[in-house]
Short mmCIF file of C-alpha atoms in Angstrom, two decimals:
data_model
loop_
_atom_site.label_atom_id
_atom_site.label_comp_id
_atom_site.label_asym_id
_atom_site.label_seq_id
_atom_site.Cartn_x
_atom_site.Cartn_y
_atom_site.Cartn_z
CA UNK A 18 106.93 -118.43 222.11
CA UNK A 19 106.14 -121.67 221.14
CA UNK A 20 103.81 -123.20 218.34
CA UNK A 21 103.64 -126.89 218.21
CA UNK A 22 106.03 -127.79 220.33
CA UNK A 23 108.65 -125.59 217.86
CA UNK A 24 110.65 -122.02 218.92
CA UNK A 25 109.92 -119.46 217.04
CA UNK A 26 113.29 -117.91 216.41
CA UNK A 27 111.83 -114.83 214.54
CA UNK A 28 109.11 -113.61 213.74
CA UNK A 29 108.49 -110.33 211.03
CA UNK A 30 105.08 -108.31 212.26
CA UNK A 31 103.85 -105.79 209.66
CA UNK A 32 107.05 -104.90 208.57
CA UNK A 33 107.62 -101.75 206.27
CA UNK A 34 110.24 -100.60 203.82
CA UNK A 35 109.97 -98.17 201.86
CA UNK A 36 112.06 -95.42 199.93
CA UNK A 37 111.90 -92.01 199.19
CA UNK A 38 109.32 -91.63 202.24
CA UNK A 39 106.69 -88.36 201.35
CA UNK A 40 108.53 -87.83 197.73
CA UNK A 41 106.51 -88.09 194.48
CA UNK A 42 108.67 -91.61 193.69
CA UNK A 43 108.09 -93.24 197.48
CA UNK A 44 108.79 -96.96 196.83
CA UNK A 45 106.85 -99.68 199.05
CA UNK A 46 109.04 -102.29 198.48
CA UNK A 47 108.10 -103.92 201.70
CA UNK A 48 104.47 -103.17 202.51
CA UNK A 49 103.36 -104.50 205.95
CA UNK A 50 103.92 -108.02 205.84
CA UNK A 51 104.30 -110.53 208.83
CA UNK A 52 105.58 -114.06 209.33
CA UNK A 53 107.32 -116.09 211.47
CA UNK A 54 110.36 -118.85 211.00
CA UNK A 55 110.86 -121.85 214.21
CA UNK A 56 114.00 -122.96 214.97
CA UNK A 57 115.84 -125.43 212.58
CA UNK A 58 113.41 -124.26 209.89
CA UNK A 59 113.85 -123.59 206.47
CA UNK A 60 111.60 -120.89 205.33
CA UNK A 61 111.52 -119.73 201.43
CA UNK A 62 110.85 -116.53 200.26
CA UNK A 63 110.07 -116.72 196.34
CA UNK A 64 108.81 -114.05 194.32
CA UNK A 65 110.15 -112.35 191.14
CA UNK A 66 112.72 -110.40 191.08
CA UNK A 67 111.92 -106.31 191.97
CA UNK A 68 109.09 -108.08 194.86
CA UNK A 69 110.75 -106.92 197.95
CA UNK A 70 112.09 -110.82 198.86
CA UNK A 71 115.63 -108.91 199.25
CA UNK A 72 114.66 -105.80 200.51
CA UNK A 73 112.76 -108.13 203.19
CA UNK A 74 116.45 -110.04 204.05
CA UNK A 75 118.15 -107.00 204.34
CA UNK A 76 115.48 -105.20 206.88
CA UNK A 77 116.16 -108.35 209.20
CA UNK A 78 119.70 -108.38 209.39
CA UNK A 79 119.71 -104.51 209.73
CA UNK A 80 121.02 -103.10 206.60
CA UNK A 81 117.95 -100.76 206.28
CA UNK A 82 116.47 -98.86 208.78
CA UNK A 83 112.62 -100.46 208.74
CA UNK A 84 110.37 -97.81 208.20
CA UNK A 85 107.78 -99.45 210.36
CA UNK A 86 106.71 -102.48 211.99
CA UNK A 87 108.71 -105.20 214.25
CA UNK A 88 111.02 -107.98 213.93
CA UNK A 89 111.53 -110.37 217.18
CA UNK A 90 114.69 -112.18 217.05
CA UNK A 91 115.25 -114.96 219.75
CA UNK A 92 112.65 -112.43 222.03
CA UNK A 93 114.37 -109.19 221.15
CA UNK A 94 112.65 -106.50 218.88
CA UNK A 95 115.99 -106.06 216.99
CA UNK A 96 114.71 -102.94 215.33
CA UNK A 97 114.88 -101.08 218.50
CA UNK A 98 118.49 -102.67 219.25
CA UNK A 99 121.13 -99.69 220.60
CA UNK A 100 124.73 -100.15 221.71
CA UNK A 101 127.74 -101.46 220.08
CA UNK A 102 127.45 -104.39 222.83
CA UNK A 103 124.00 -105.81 222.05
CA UNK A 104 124.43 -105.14 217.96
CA UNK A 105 127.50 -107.11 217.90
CA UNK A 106 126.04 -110.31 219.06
CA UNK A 107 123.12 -109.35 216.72
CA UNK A 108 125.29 -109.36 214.01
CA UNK A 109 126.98 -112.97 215.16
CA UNK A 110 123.56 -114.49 215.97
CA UNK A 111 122.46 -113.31 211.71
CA UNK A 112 124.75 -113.73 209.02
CA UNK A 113 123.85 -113.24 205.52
CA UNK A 114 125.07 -115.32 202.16
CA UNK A 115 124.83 -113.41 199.72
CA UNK A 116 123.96 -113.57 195.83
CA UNK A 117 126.61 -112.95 193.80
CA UNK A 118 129.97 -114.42 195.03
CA UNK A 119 131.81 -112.57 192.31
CA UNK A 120 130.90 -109.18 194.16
CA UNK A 121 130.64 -110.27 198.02
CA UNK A 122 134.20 -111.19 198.99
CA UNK A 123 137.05 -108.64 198.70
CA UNK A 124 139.32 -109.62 195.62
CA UNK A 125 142.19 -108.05 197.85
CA UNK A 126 142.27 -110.17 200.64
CA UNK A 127 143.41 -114.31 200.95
CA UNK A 128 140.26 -116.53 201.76
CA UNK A 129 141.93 -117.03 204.89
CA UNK A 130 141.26 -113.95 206.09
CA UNK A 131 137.87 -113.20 204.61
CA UNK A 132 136.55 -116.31 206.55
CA UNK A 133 138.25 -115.39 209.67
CA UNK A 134 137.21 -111.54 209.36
CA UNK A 135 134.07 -112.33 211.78
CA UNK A 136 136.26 -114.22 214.03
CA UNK A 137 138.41 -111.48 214.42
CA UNK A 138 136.34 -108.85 214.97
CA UNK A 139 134.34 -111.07 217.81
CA UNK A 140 137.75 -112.29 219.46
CA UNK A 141 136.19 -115.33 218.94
CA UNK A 142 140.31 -116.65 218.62
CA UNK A 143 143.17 -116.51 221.50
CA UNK A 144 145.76 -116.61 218.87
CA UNK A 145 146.86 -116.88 215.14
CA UNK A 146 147.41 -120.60 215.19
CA UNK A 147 143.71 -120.93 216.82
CA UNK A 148 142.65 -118.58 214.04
CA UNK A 149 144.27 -120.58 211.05
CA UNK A 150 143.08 -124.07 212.92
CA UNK A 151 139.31 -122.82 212.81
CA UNK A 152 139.59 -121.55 209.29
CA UNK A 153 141.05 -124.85 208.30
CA UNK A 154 138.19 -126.74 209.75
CA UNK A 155 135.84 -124.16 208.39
CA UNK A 156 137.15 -124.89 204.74
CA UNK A 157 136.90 -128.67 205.17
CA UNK A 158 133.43 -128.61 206.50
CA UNK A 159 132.24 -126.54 203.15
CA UNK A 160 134.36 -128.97 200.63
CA UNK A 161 137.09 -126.88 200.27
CA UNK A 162 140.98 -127.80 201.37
CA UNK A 163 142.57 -125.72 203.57
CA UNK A 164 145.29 -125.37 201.37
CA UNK A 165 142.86 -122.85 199.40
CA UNK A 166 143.30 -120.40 202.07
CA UNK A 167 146.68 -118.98 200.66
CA UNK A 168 144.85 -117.83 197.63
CA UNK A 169 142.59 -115.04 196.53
CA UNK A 170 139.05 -114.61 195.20
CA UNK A 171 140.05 -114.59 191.68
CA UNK A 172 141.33 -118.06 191.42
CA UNK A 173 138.47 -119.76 192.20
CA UNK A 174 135.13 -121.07 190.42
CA UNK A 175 131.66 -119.51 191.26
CA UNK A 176 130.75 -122.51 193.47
CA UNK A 177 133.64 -122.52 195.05
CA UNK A 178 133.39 -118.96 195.70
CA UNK A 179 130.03 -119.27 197.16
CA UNK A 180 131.89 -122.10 199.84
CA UNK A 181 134.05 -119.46 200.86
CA UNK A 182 130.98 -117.47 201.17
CA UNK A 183 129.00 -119.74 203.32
CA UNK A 184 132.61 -120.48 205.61
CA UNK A 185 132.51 -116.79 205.95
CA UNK A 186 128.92 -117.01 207.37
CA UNK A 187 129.24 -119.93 209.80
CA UNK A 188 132.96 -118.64 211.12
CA UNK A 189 131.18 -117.03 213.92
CA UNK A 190 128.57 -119.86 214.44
CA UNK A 191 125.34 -117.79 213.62
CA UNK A 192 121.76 -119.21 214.55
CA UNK A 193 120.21 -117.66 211.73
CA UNK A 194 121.36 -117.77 208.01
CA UNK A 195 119.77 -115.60 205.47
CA UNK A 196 120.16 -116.76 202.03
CA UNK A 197 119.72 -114.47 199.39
CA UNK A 198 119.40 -116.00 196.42
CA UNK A 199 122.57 -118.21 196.45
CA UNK A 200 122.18 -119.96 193.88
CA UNK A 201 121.03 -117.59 191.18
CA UNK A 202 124.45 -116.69 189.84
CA UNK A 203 125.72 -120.25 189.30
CA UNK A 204 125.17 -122.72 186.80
CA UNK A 205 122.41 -125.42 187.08
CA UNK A 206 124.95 -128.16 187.37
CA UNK A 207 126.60 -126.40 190.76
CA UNK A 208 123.30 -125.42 192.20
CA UNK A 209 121.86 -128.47 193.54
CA UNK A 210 125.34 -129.06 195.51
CA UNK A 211 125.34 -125.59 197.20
CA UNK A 212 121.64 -126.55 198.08
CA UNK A 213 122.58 -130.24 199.36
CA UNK A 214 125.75 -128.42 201.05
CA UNK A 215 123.76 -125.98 202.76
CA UNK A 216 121.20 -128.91 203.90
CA UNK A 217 123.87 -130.71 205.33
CA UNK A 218 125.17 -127.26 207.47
CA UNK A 219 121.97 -127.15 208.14
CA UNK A 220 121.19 -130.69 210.24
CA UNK A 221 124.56 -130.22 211.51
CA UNK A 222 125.16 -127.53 212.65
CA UNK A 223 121.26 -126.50 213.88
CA UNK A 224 120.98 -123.38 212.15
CA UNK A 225 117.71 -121.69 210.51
CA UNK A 226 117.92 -120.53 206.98
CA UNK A 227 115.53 -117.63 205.26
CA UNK A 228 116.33 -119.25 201.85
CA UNK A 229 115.35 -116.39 199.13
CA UNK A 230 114.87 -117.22 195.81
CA UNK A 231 112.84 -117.04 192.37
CA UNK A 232 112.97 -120.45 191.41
CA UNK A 233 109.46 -122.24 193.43
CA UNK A 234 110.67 -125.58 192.49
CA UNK A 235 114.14 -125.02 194.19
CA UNK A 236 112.69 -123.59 196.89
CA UNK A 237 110.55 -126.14 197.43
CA UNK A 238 113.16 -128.38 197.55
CA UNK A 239 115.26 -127.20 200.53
CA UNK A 240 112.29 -125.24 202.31
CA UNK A 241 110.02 -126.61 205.30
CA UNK A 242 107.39 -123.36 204.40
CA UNK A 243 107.02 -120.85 201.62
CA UNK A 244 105.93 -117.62 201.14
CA UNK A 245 104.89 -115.97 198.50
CA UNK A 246 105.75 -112.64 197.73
CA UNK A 247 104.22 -110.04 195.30
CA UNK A 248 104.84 -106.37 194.69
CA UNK A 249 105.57 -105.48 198.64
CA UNK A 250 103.23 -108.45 199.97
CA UNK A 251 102.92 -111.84 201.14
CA UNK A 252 99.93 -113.25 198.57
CA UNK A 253 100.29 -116.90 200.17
CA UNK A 254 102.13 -118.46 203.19
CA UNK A 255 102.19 -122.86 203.79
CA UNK A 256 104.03 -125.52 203.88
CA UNK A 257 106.21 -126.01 201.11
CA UNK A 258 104.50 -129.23 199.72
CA UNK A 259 100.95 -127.58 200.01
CA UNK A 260 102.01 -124.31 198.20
CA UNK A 261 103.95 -126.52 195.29
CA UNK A 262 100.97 -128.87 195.04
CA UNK A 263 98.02 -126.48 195.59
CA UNK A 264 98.86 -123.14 195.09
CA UNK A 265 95.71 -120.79 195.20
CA UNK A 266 96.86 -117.28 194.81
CA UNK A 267 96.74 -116.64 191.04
CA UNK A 268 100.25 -115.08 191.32
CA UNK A 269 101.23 -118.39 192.37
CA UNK A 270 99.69 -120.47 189.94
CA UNK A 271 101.42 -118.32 187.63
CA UNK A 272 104.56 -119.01 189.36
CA UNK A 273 103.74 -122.83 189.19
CA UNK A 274 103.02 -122.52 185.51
CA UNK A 275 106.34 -121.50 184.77
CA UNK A 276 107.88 -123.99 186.11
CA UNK A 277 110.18 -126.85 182.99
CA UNK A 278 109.50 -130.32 183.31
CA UNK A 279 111.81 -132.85 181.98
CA UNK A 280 108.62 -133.91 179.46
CA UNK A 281 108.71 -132.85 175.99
CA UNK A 282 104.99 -133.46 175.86
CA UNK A 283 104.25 -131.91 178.72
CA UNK A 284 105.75 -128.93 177.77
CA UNK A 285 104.11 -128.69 174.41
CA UNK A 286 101.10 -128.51 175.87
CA UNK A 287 101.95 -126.69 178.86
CA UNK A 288 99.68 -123.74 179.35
CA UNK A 289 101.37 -120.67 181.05
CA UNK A 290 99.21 -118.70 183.50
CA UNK A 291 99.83 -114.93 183.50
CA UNK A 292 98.98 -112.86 186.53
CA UNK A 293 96.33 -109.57 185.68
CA UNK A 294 96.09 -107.86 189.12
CA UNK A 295 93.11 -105.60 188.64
CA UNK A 296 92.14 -102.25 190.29
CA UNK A 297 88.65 -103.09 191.31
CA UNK A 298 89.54 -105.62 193.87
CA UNK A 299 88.35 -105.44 197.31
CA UNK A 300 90.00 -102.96 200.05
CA UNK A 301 89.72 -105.45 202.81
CA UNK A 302 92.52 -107.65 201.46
CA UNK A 303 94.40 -109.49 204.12
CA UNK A 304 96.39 -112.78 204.79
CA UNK A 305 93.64 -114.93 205.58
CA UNK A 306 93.91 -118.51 206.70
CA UNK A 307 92.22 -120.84 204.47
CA UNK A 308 92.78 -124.24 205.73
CA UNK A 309 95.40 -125.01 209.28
CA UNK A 310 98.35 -123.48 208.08
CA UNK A 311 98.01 -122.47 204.82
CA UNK A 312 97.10 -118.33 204.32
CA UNK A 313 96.19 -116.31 201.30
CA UNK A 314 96.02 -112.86 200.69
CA UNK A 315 92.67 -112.26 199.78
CA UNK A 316 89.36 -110.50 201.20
CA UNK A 317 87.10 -111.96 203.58
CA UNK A 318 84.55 -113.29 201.20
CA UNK A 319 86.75 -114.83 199.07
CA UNK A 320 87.53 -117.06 202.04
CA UNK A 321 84.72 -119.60 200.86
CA UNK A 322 86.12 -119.55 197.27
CA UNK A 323 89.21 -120.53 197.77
CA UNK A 324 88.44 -123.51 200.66
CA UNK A 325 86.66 -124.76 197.58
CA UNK A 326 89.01 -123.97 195.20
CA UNK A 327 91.29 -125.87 197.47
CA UNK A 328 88.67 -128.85 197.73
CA UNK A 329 88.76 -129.29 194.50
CA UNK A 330 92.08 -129.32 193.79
CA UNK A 331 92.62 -132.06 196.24
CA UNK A 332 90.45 -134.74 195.02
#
């Protein structure tokens, strides 16, 4: 399917997760949301944290069981995927980095063979000096040397464990990269390399990233679209300079409130926005396309409201 000229590589149709299915504590933590993400795209999932972003990565790559809904992968409904054959080159097509690189590689094992543990369970190597070679390379093209390889886990920084991380995801040259969170467990002054890294992989390597986050203004940064996420839902979907420049949802202005500028008067007068869902609101709530591209979750006759909303905003 195309759109624009551009692949979609996957796209999410009213997707469901939930927990504790027909108990008194059921959890929607994914409730019926749909989206798609084109080929060499970057799309960003922010939301705070407990919104379902995660829960939303980990129904795509198959650690949950969806509850309902599909999700098309490169043409396939993967949620219907059986075989050992077919799930295998599912799981080297979508790799996952994950957010906490303290917890995600095994402190037992040398680097060198957590990166090359996808390459050996694919065969993707004739031999061990093939396997070491492509592990070498692997380190180099993340910024590590491939000296590091002897070593383990523990003697490394967080950024640095988060290289070995990503190595470990591109060792079996994926298409599709979910990012969860990456960044969240590092400090400020290593996060904006892991992004730039990751932007670089990116261009070379021609892969598609699902970059979640809770950070807008870092998402905006690395993302081509964004979506907005709120208690189970998408509340907005649009390109990541729209949604960072004219963010209608009131969740999301919220979420634009809160973001620091480098201004000490600016921030003394900043005025944070708080977001009040309410029970009365309408039952017909939807994502609704407001303008070409750009979708809020929102009845139909608030349609008009925010196109004007939006007008204004714009002048």
């Amino acid at each position: 399917m195309t759109v624009a000229n551009k692949t979609r590589l996957l796209e999410v149709k009213n997707l469901k997760q939930y927990f504790n299915v027909g108990r008194p504590d059921e959890v929607k933590a994914v409730n019926d949301i749909s989206f798609y993400i084109n080929e060499g795209e970057t799309f960003g999932l922010v939301g705070e944290s407990g919104c379902g972003k995660s829960t939303t990565g980990r129904s795509i790559i198959r650690l949950y069981n969806t509850t309902g809904g599909e999700i098309i992968f490169d043409g396939e409904d993967i949620t219907t995927i059986k075989g050992r054959d077919r799930m295998n080159k599912f799981r080297r097509d979508v790799q996952m980095i994950y957010q906490d690189p303290y917890a995600s590689l095994n402190p037992r094992m040398k680097v060198r063979d957590i990166i090359a543990e996808g390459i050996d369970i694919h065969k993707l190597a004739k031999n061990d000096e093939e396997r070491n070679k492509r592990v070498n390379e692997l380190l180099k093209l993340v910024g590590l040397d491939p000296s590091h390889g002897t070593r383990y886990p523990h003697e490394f920084s967080g950024g640095q464990r988060q290289r070995i991380g990503i190595a470990r995801a591109l060792a079996v040259e994926p298409k599709f990269i979910i990012c969860d969170e990456p960044i969240s467990a590092l400090d400020v002054s290593i996060q904006a390399q892991v992004v730039n890294l990751l932007q670089e992989l990116q261009e070379q390597q021609k892969l598609t990233y699902l970059f979640i986050a809770h950070d807008l203004s870092m998402v905006k940064y690395i993302s081509d679209r964004i979506g907005v996420m709120y208690f189970g839902k998408l509340v907005e979907v649009g390109s990541a300079e729209e949604i960072y420049k004219y963010g209608l949802h009131p969740y999301t202005e919220s979420l634009l409130s809160a973001i620091p500028l480098p201004d000490p008067e600016y921030e003394r007068h900043r005025v944070r926005t708080t977001y009040h869902p309410t029970d009365t609101e309408a039952t017909d709530l939807e994502l609704r396309e407001i303008v070409p591209g750009h979708y809020v979750y929102c009845s139909a006759s608030d349609v008009t409201t925010y196109q004007e909303k939006l007008r204004k905003l714009k002048k």
